[in-house]
PDB file of C-alpha atoms in Angstrom:
ATOM      1  CA  UNK A1181     -23.344  15.523-220.777  1.00  0.00           C
ATOM      2  CA  UNK A1182     -25.113  16.370-217.336  1.00  0.00           C
ATOM      3  CA  UNK A1183     -24.162  19.361-216.043  1.00  0.00           C
ATOM      4  CA  UNK A1184     -25.228  20.990-212.334  1.00  0.00           C
ATOM      5  CA  UNK A1185     -25.089  24.180-212.138  1.00  0.00           C
ATOM      6  CA  UNK A1186     -24.837  26.795-208.813  1.00  0.00           C
ATOM      7  CA  UNK A1187     -25.315  30.129-209.657  1.00  0.00           C
ATOM      8  CA  UNK A1188     -25.099  31.687-206.650  1.00  0.00           C
ATOM      9  CA  UNK A1189     -21.419  31.351-204.873  1.00  0.00           C
ATOM     10  CA  UNK A1190     -22.106  32.837-200.999  1.00  0.00           C
ATOM     11  CA  UNK A1191     -25.339  32.952-199.085  1.00  0.00           C
ATOM     12  CA  UNK A1192     -26.351  34.303-195.738  1.00  0.00           C
ATOM     13  CA  UNK A1193     -29.491  33.640-193.766  1.00  0.00           C
ATOM     14  CA  UNK A1194     -30.059  35.146-189.906  1.00  0.00           C
ATOM     15  CA  UNK A1195     -30.440  32.624-187.571  1.00  0.00           C
ATOM     16  CA  UNK A1196     -34.118  31.309-187.322  1.00  0.00           C
ATOM     17  CA  UNK A1197     -34.851  32.664-190.668  1.00  0.00           C
ATOM     18  CA  UNK A1198     -35.671  30.451-193.739  1.00  0.00           C
ATOM     19  CA  UNK A1199     -33.106  30.797-197.029  1.00  0.00           C
ATOM     20  CA  UNK A1200     -33.595  29.161-200.292  1.00  0.00           C
ATOM     21  CA  UNK A1201     -30.001  27.533-202.690  1.00  0.00           C
ATOM     22  CA  UNK A1202     -30.727  27.265-206.361  1.00  0.00           C
ATOM     23  CA  UNK A1203     -29.503  24.962-208.441  1.00  0.00           C
ATOM     24  CA  UNK A1204     -30.104  24.015-212.263  1.00  0.00           C
ATOM     25  CA  UNK A1205     -29.271  20.988-213.863  1.00  0.00           C
ATOM     26  CA  UNK A1206     -29.067  19.857-217.328  1.00  0.00           C
ATOM     27  CA  UNK A1207     -30.352  16.193-218.339  1.00  0.00           C
ATOM     28  CA  UNK A1208     -32.092  14.436-221.432  1.00  0.00           C
ATOM     29  CA  UNK A1209     -32.679  11.380-218.866  1.00  0.00           C
ATOM     30  CA  UNK A1210     -36.296  11.231-217.716  1.00  0.00           C
ATOM     31  CA  UNK A1211     -35.310   9.200-214.736  1.00  0.00           C
ATOM     32  CA  UNK A1212     -32.579  10.132-212.205  1.00  0.00           C
ATOM     33  CA  UNK A1213     -32.013  11.899-209.015  1.00  0.00           C
ATOM     34  CA  UNK A1214     -31.034  15.071-207.498  1.00  0.00           C
ATOM     35  CA  UNK A1215     -28.869  15.513-203.852  1.00  0.00           C
ATOM     36  CA  UNK A1216     -27.998  18.001-201.632  1.00  0.00           C
ATOM     37  CA  UNK A1217     -25.042  17.227-199.539  1.00  0.00           C
ATOM     38  CA  UNK A1218     -23.329  19.397-196.913  1.00  0.00           C
ATOM     39  CA  UNK A1219     -19.887  20.352-196.730  1.00  0.00           C
ATOM     40  CA  UNK A1220     -18.574  21.945-193.141  1.00  0.00           C
ATOM     41  CA  UNK A1221     -15.454  22.777-192.489  1.00  0.00           C
ATOM     42  CA  UNK A1222     -12.863  20.253-192.429  1.00  0.00           C
ATOM     43  CA  UNK A1223     -15.695  17.892-191.836  1.00  0.00           C
ATOM     44  CA  UNK A1224     -16.587  15.461-194.578  1.00  0.00           C
ATOM     45  CA  UNK A1225     -19.611  15.206-197.298  1.00  0.00           C
ATOM     46  CA  UNK A1226     -23.052  14.018-195.596  1.00  0.00           C
ATOM     47  CA  UNK A1227     -26.630  13.753-197.732  1.00  0.00           C
ATOM     48  CA  UNK A1228     -29.279  16.387-196.405  1.00  0.00           C
ATOM     49  CA  UNK A1229     -31.984  15.386-199.272  1.00  0.00           C
ATOM     50  CA  UNK A1230     -32.825  13.472-201.712  1.00  0.00           C
ATOM     51  CA  UNK A1231     -35.129  13.463-204.887  1.00  0.00           C
ATOM     52  CA  UNK A1232     -36.521  10.776-207.224  1.00  0.00           C
ATOM     53  CA  UNK A1233     -37.331  12.360-210.517  1.00  0.00           C
ATOM     54  CA  UNK A1234     -40.261   9.953-211.264  1.00  0.00           C
ATOM     55  CA  UNK A1235     -41.840  10.735-208.010  1.00  0.00           C
ATOM     56  CA  UNK A1236     -44.139  14.490-208.156  1.00  0.00           C
ATOM     57  CA  UNK A1237     -43.637  14.963-204.531  1.00  0.00           C
ATOM     58  CA  UNK A1238     -41.342  17.329-203.193  1.00  0.00           C
ATOM     59  CA  UNK A1239     -38.437  15.788-200.661  1.00  0.00           C
ATOM     60  CA  UNK A1240     -38.657  17.181-197.106  1.00  0.00           C
ATOM     61  CA  UNK A1241     -35.890  16.578-194.337  1.00  0.00           C
ATOM     62  CA  UNK A1242     -37.307  18.232-190.826  1.00  0.00           C
ATOM     63  CA  UNK A1243     -36.405  21.733-191.840  1.00  0.00           C
ATOM     64  CA  UNK A1244     -35.485  20.939-195.163  1.00  0.00           C
ATOM     65  CA  UNK A1245     -37.045  20.819-198.071  1.00  0.00           C
ATOM     66  CA  UNK A1246     -36.625  20.933-202.026  1.00  0.00           C
ATOM     67  CA  UNK A1247     -38.730  22.140-204.800  1.00  0.00           C
ATOM     68  CA  UNK A1248     -38.379  20.240-207.628  1.00  0.00           C
ATOM     69  CA  UNK A1249     -39.391  21.707-210.962  1.00  0.00           C
ATOM     70  CA  UNK A1250     -38.688  18.745-213.314  1.00  0.00           C
ATOM     71  CA  UNK A1251     -39.816  20.512-216.382  1.00  0.00           C
ATOM     72  CA  UNK A1252     -38.004  23.505-215.711  1.00  0.00           C
ATOM     73  CA  UNK A1253     -35.037  21.238-214.638  1.00  0.00           C
ATOM     74  CA  UNK A1254     -34.668  23.182-211.004  1.00  0.00           C
ATOM     75  CA  UNK A1255     -34.062  21.542-207.690  1.00  0.00           C
ATOM     76  CA  UNK A1256     -33.888  24.201-204.826  1.00  0.00           C
ATOM     77  CA  UNK A1257     -33.421  23.470-201.129  1.00  0.00           C
ATOM     78  CA  UNK A1258     -35.172  25.217-198.332  1.00  0.00           C
ATOM     79  CA  UNK A1259     -34.042  25.334-195.462  1.00  0.00           C
ATOM     80  CA  UNK A1260     -36.283  26.266-192.408  1.00  0.00           C
ATOM     81  CA  UNK A1261     -35.672  28.013-189.073  1.00  0.00           C
ATOM     82  CA  UNK A1262     -31.844  28.464-189.806  1.00  0.00           C
ATOM     83  CA  UNK A1263     -29.209  27.048-186.971  1.00  0.00           C
ATOM     84  CA  UNK A1264     -25.856  27.805-186.623  1.00  0.00           C
ATOM     85  CA  UNK A1265     -24.695  24.559-187.624  1.00  0.00           C
ATOM     86  CA  UNK A1266     -26.059  25.062-191.071  1.00  0.00           C
ATOM     87  CA  UNK A1267     -22.990  27.743-192.138  1.00  0.00           C
ATOM     88  CA  UNK A1268     -21.738  25.131-194.054  1.00  0.00           C
ATOM     89  CA  UNK A1269     -20.794  24.936-198.374  1.00  0.00           C
ATOM     90  CA  UNK A1270     -24.036  22.919-200.078  1.00  0.00           C
ATOM     91  CA  UNK A1271     -23.293  21.012-203.243  1.00  0.00           C
ATOM     92  CA  UNK A1272     -26.237  20.400-205.610  1.00  0.00           C
ATOM     93  CA  UNK A1273     -25.342  17.136-206.916  1.00  0.00           C
ATOM     94  CA  UNK A1274     -27.317  14.504-210.095  1.00  0.00           C
ATOM     95  CA  UNK A1275     -26.933  10.961-210.187  1.00  0.00           C
ATOM     96  CA  UNK A1276     -27.803   9.370-213.853  1.00  0.00           C
ATOM     97  CA  UNK A1277     -29.132   5.964-212.044  1.00  0.00           C
ATOM     98  CA  UNK A1278     -28.281   3.522-209.591  1.00  0.00           C
ATOM     99  CA  UNK A1279     -25.529   0.908-211.547  1.00  0.00           C
ATOM    100  CA  UNK A1280     -22.306   1.510-213.115  1.00  0.00           C
ATOM    101  CA  UNK A1281     -20.941   4.386-214.352  1.00  0.00           C
ATOM    102  CA  UNK A1282     -24.394   5.545-213.492  1.00  0.00           C
ATOM    103  CA  UNK A1283     -24.491   6.126-210.021  1.00  0.00           C
ATOM    104  CA  UNK A1284     -21.426   8.489-209.557  1.00  0.00           C
ATOM    105  CA  UNK A1285     -22.298  11.798-208.556  1.00  0.00           C
ATOM    106  CA  UNK A1286     -21.672  15.174-211.021  1.00  0.00           C
ATOM    107  CA  UNK A1287     -21.799  18.065-208.465  1.00  0.00           C
ATOM    108  CA  UNK A1288     -22.449  21.696-208.704  1.00  0.00           C
ATOM    109  CA  UNK A1289     -19.811  24.247-207.953  1.00  0.00           C
ATOM    110  CA  UNK A1290     -21.204  24.765-204.358  1.00  0.00           C
ATOM    111  CA  UNK A1291     -22.531  27.563-202.148  1.00  0.00           C
ATOM    112  CA  UNK A1292     -21.575  28.988-198.955  1.00  0.00           C
ATOM    113  CA  UNK A1293     -24.126  29.433-197.087  1.00  0.00           C
ATOM    114  CA  UNK A1294     -23.423  31.332-193.284  1.00  0.00           C
ATOM    115  CA  UNK A1295     -25.385  32.275-190.577  1.00  0.00           C
ATOM    116  CA  UNK A1296     -25.641  35.076-188.526  1.00  0.00           C
ATOM    117  CA  UNK A1297     -26.369  34.852-184.705  1.00  0.00           C
TER     118      UNK A1297
ATOM    119  CA  UNK B 963     -20.928   4.841-186.976  1.00  0.00           C
ATOM    120  CA  UNK B 964     -18.763   3.128-189.934  1.00  0.00           C
ATOM    121  CA  UNK B 965     -17.481   5.859-191.634  1.00  0.00           C
ATOM    122  CA  UNK B 966     -15.276   5.578-194.943  1.00  0.00           C
ATOM    123  CA  UNK B 967     -10.897   6.463-193.907  1.00  0.00           C
ATOM    124  CA  UNK B 968      -8.869   7.989-195.365  1.00  0.00           C
ATOM    125  CA  UNK B 969      -5.564   9.196-194.949  1.00  0.00           C
ATOM    126  CA  UNK B 970      -2.947  10.992-194.716  1.00  0.00           C
ATOM    127  CA  UNK B 971      -5.232  14.044-193.652  1.00  0.00           C
ATOM    128  CA  UNK B 972      -2.941  16.576-194.914  1.00  0.00           C
ATOM    129  CA  UNK B 973      -0.023  16.154-197.622  1.00  0.00           C
ATOM    130  CA  UNK B 974       2.345  19.077-198.863  1.00  0.00           C
ATOM    131  CA  UNK B 975       4.509  17.264-201.545  1.00  0.00           C
ATOM    132  CA  UNK B 976       7.114  18.820-204.193  1.00  0.00           C
ATOM    133  CA  UNK B 977       7.002  18.910-207.376  1.00  0.00           C
ATOM    134  CA  UNK B 978       8.006  15.396-209.816  1.00  0.00           C
ATOM    135  CA  UNK B 979       7.805  13.885-206.658  1.00  0.00           C
ATOM    136  CA  UNK B 980       5.063  10.926-206.155  1.00  0.00           C
ATOM    137  CA  UNK B 981       2.413  10.146-203.433  1.00  0.00           C
ATOM    138  CA  UNK B 982       0.504   7.850-202.106  1.00  0.00           C
ATOM    139  CA  UNK B 983      -3.390   8.109-200.789  1.00  0.00           C
ATOM    140  CA  UNK B 984      -5.085   5.656-198.768  1.00  0.00           C
ATOM    141  CA  UNK B 985      -9.176   4.810-198.361  1.00  0.00           C
ATOM    142  CA  UNK B 986     -11.052   2.390-196.490  1.00  0.00           C
ATOM    143  CA  UNK B 987     -14.728   2.275-197.258  1.00  0.00           C
ATOM    144  CA  UNK B 988     -17.865   0.962-195.068  1.00  0.00           C
ATOM    145  CA  UNK B 989     -17.413  -2.631-194.228  1.00  0.00           C
ATOM    146  CA  UNK B 990     -19.667  -4.718-197.324  1.00  0.00           C
ATOM    147  CA  UNK B 991     -19.685  -1.395-199.535  1.00  0.00           C
ATOM    148  CA  UNK B 992     -18.906  -3.066-203.333  1.00  0.00           C
ATOM    149  CA  UNK B 993     -18.707   0.531-205.083  1.00  0.00           C
ATOM    150  CA  UNK B 994     -15.848   3.109-204.081  1.00  0.00           C
ATOM    151  CA  UNK B 995     -15.078   6.185-205.523  1.00  0.00           C
ATOM    152  CA  UNK B 996     -12.168   8.732-205.907  1.00  0.00           C
ATOM    153  CA  UNK B 997     -13.046  12.390-206.513  1.00  0.00           C
ATOM    154  CA  UNK B 998     -11.179  15.803-207.134  1.00  0.00           C
ATOM    155  CA  UNK B 999     -12.094  19.041-205.688  1.00  0.00           C
ATOM    156  CA  UNK B1000     -10.417  22.089-206.668  1.00  0.00           C
ATOM    157  CA  UNK B1001     -10.863  24.368-203.955  1.00  0.00           C
ATOM    158  CA  UNK B1002     -14.201  26.427-204.766  1.00  0.00           C
ATOM    159  CA  UNK B1003     -14.863  23.631-206.730  1.00  0.00           C
ATOM    160  CA  UNK B1004     -17.614  21.193-206.885  1.00  0.00           C
ATOM    161  CA  UNK B1005     -16.110  17.263-207.023  1.00  0.00           C
ATOM    162  CA  UNK B1006     -15.596  15.480-210.052  1.00  0.00           C
ATOM    163  CA  UNK B1007     -14.965  12.202-210.362  1.00  0.00           C
ATOM    164  CA  UNK B1008     -11.530  10.536-211.365  1.00  0.00           C
ATOM    165  CA  UNK B1009     -12.510   6.748-210.575  1.00  0.00           C
ATOM    166  CA  UNK B1010     -15.061   4.395-209.500  1.00  0.00           C
ATOM    167  CA  UNK B1011     -14.832   0.459-208.717  1.00  0.00           C
ATOM    168  CA  UNK B1012     -17.032  -2.240-208.349  1.00  0.00           C
ATOM    169  CA  UNK B1013     -15.442  -4.528-206.142  1.00  0.00           C
ATOM    170  CA  UNK B1014     -11.828  -4.542-207.525  1.00  0.00           C
ATOM    171  CA  UNK B1015     -13.005  -3.841-210.794  1.00  0.00           C
ATOM    172  CA  UNK B1016     -12.715  -0.401-212.922  1.00  0.00           C
ATOM    173  CA  UNK B1017     -16.206   1.069-213.589  1.00  0.00           C
ATOM    174  CA  UNK B1018     -14.992   4.767-214.923  1.00  0.00           C
ATOM    175  CA  UNK B1019     -11.967   6.146-215.452  1.00  0.00           C
ATOM    176  CA  UNK B1020     -13.143   8.113-218.015  1.00  0.00           C
ATOM    177  CA  UNK B1021     -11.904  11.473-216.258  1.00  0.00           C
ATOM    178  CA  UNK B1022      -8.044   9.543-214.778  1.00  0.00           C
ATOM    179  CA  UNK B1023      -5.072  11.309-216.031  1.00  0.00           C
ATOM    180  CA  UNK B1024      -3.797   8.098-216.690  1.00  0.00           C
ATOM    181  CA  UNK B1025      -0.032   9.519-217.841  1.00  0.00           C
ATOM    182  CA  UNK B1026       0.501  10.843-213.887  1.00  0.00           C
ATOM    183  CA  UNK B1027      -2.104   8.932-211.905  1.00  0.00           C
ATOM    184  CA  UNK B1028      -3.227   5.065-211.222  1.00  0.00           C
ATOM    185  CA  UNK B1029      -5.827   3.857-208.347  1.00  0.00           C
ATOM    186  CA  UNK B1030      -6.065  -0.060-207.682  1.00  0.00           C
ATOM    187  CA  UNK B1031      -8.391  -1.716-205.345  1.00  0.00           C
ATOM    188  CA  UNK B1032      -6.416  -5.110-205.137  1.00  0.00           C
ATOM    189  CA  UNK B1033      -9.336  -7.012-203.330  1.00  0.00           C
ATOM    190  CA  UNK B1034     -12.096  -5.267-203.614  1.00  0.00           C
ATOM    191  CA  UNK B1035     -11.612  -3.721-199.937  1.00  0.00           C
ATOM    192  CA  UNK B1036      -9.285  -0.556-199.356  1.00  0.00           C
ATOM    193  CA  UNK B1037      -7.998   1.238-202.813  1.00  0.00           C
ATOM    194  CA  UNK B1038      -4.896   3.329-202.879  1.00  0.00           C
ATOM    195  CA  UNK B1039      -4.843   6.843-205.415  1.00  0.00           C
ATOM    196  CA  UNK B1040      -1.390   7.679-206.565  1.00  0.00           C
ATOM    197  CA  UNK B1041      -0.189  10.355-208.283  1.00  0.00           C
ATOM    198  CA  UNK B1042       3.592  10.444-210.444  1.00  0.00           C
ATOM    199  CA  UNK B1043       5.002  12.709-210.710  1.00  0.00           C
ATOM    200  CA  UNK B1044       3.095  15.622-208.536  1.00  0.00           C
ATOM    201  CA  UNK B1045       2.619  18.769-210.562  1.00  0.00           C
ATOM    202  CA  UNK B1046       1.554  22.325-208.983  1.00  0.00           C
ATOM    203  CA  UNK B1047      -2.322  22.018-210.795  1.00  0.00           C
ATOM    204  CA  UNK B1048      -2.947  18.622-208.724  1.00  0.00           C
ATOM    205  CA  UNK B1049      -3.081  20.955-205.600  1.00  0.00           C
ATOM    206  CA  UNK B1050      -6.599  20.177-204.256  1.00  0.00           C
ATOM    207  CA  UNK B1051      -8.640  17.571-201.584  1.00  0.00           C
ATOM    208  CA  UNK B1052      -9.271  14.404-202.799  1.00  0.00           C
ATOM    209  CA  UNK B1053     -12.448  12.400-201.421  1.00  0.00           C
ATOM    210  CA  UNK B1054     -13.245   8.849-200.976  1.00  0.00           C
ATOM    211  CA  UNK B1055     -17.244   8.139-201.007  1.00  0.00           C
ATOM    212  CA  UNK B1056     -18.377   4.296-200.782  1.00  0.00           C
ATOM    213  CA  UNK B1057     -22.393   2.870-201.290  1.00  0.00           C
ATOM    214  CA  UNK B1058     -23.666  -0.439-200.695  1.00  0.00           C
ATOM    215  CA  UNK B1059     -25.273  -2.509-203.363  1.00  0.00           C
ATOM    216  CA  UNK B1060     -27.327  -0.554-205.903  1.00  0.00           C
ATOM    217  CA  UNK B1061     -30.449   0.225-204.784  1.00  0.00           C
ATOM    218  CA  UNK B1062     -32.575   3.840-204.665  1.00  0.00           C
ATOM    219  CA  UNK B1063     -32.702   4.674-200.959  1.00  0.00           C
ATOM    220  CA  UNK B1064     -28.955   3.989-201.200  1.00  0.00           C
ATOM    221  CA  UNK B1065     -26.564   6.895-200.807  1.00  0.00           C
ATOM    222  CA  UNK B1066     -22.790   7.664-201.118  1.00  0.00           C
ATOM    223  CA  UNK B1067     -20.680   7.742-197.847  1.00  0.00           C
ATOM    224  CA  UNK B1068     -17.502  10.734-198.062  1.00  0.00           C
ATOM    225  CA  UNK B1069     -14.399  10.346-196.364  1.00  0.00           C
ATOM    226  CA  UNK B1070     -12.716  13.111-194.733  1.00  0.00           C
ATOM    227  CA  UNK B1071     -10.975  13.867-198.018  1.00  0.00           C
ATOM    228  CA  UNK B1072      -7.129  14.438-198.706  1.00  0.00           C
ATOM    229  CA  UNK B1073      -6.207  17.414-198.670  1.00  0.00           C
ATOM    230  CA  UNK B1074      -2.959  17.727-201.124  1.00  0.00           C
ATOM    231  CA  UNK B1075      -0.450  20.742-201.720  1.00  0.00           C
ATOM    232  CA  UNK B1076       1.903  20.497-204.088  1.00  0.00           C
ATOM    233  CA  UNK B1077       4.823  22.995-204.379  1.00  0.00           C
TER     234      UNK B1077
END
């Protein structure tokens, strides 16, 4: 079974600084999808960034980028120029495929990010 | 912007009582998921629907939980009888046809407290 591990329960960053959130996963598959989701307090979970395992290039979305190390099964999220609105719980998630039961998300335990003004 | 609607937002119930949650996915989304998120943990899948059919309910405690999506649109998740350990956030998510660039869209969830 696939597992996703986020070992840091909490992190803090100064506004405008850069922070990296760590995630490791375990799978025997060669093709899969990885995600970072953001869950603000009392708000719905939203997608931050996705990475397809077959793509060597790391995904980027504005201030958010990932460091995908397939061999090491590592998938970290870097947030640059941190803003107060980035404060939230962040979840790393794995999806085995696109169809049927393969499309479900397996989540890590999450990390609470606080941003200091 | 279309959103996944869930109700109620909060529910307090006594143990051994029945409770139900409702989810209305984004229009046109064929796949619907129910996840349970215990405080301080990541969401875990309870049940997945493709249209009106159950795709995966392997983690659904079927002795007390049931889920349906009769017309392949909105869905109801029921717990009877509720237990103290059922206190959690229940999240509904939906996604459109299976493509690489599709994503799951989540509702705001129903926070259940069993007393």
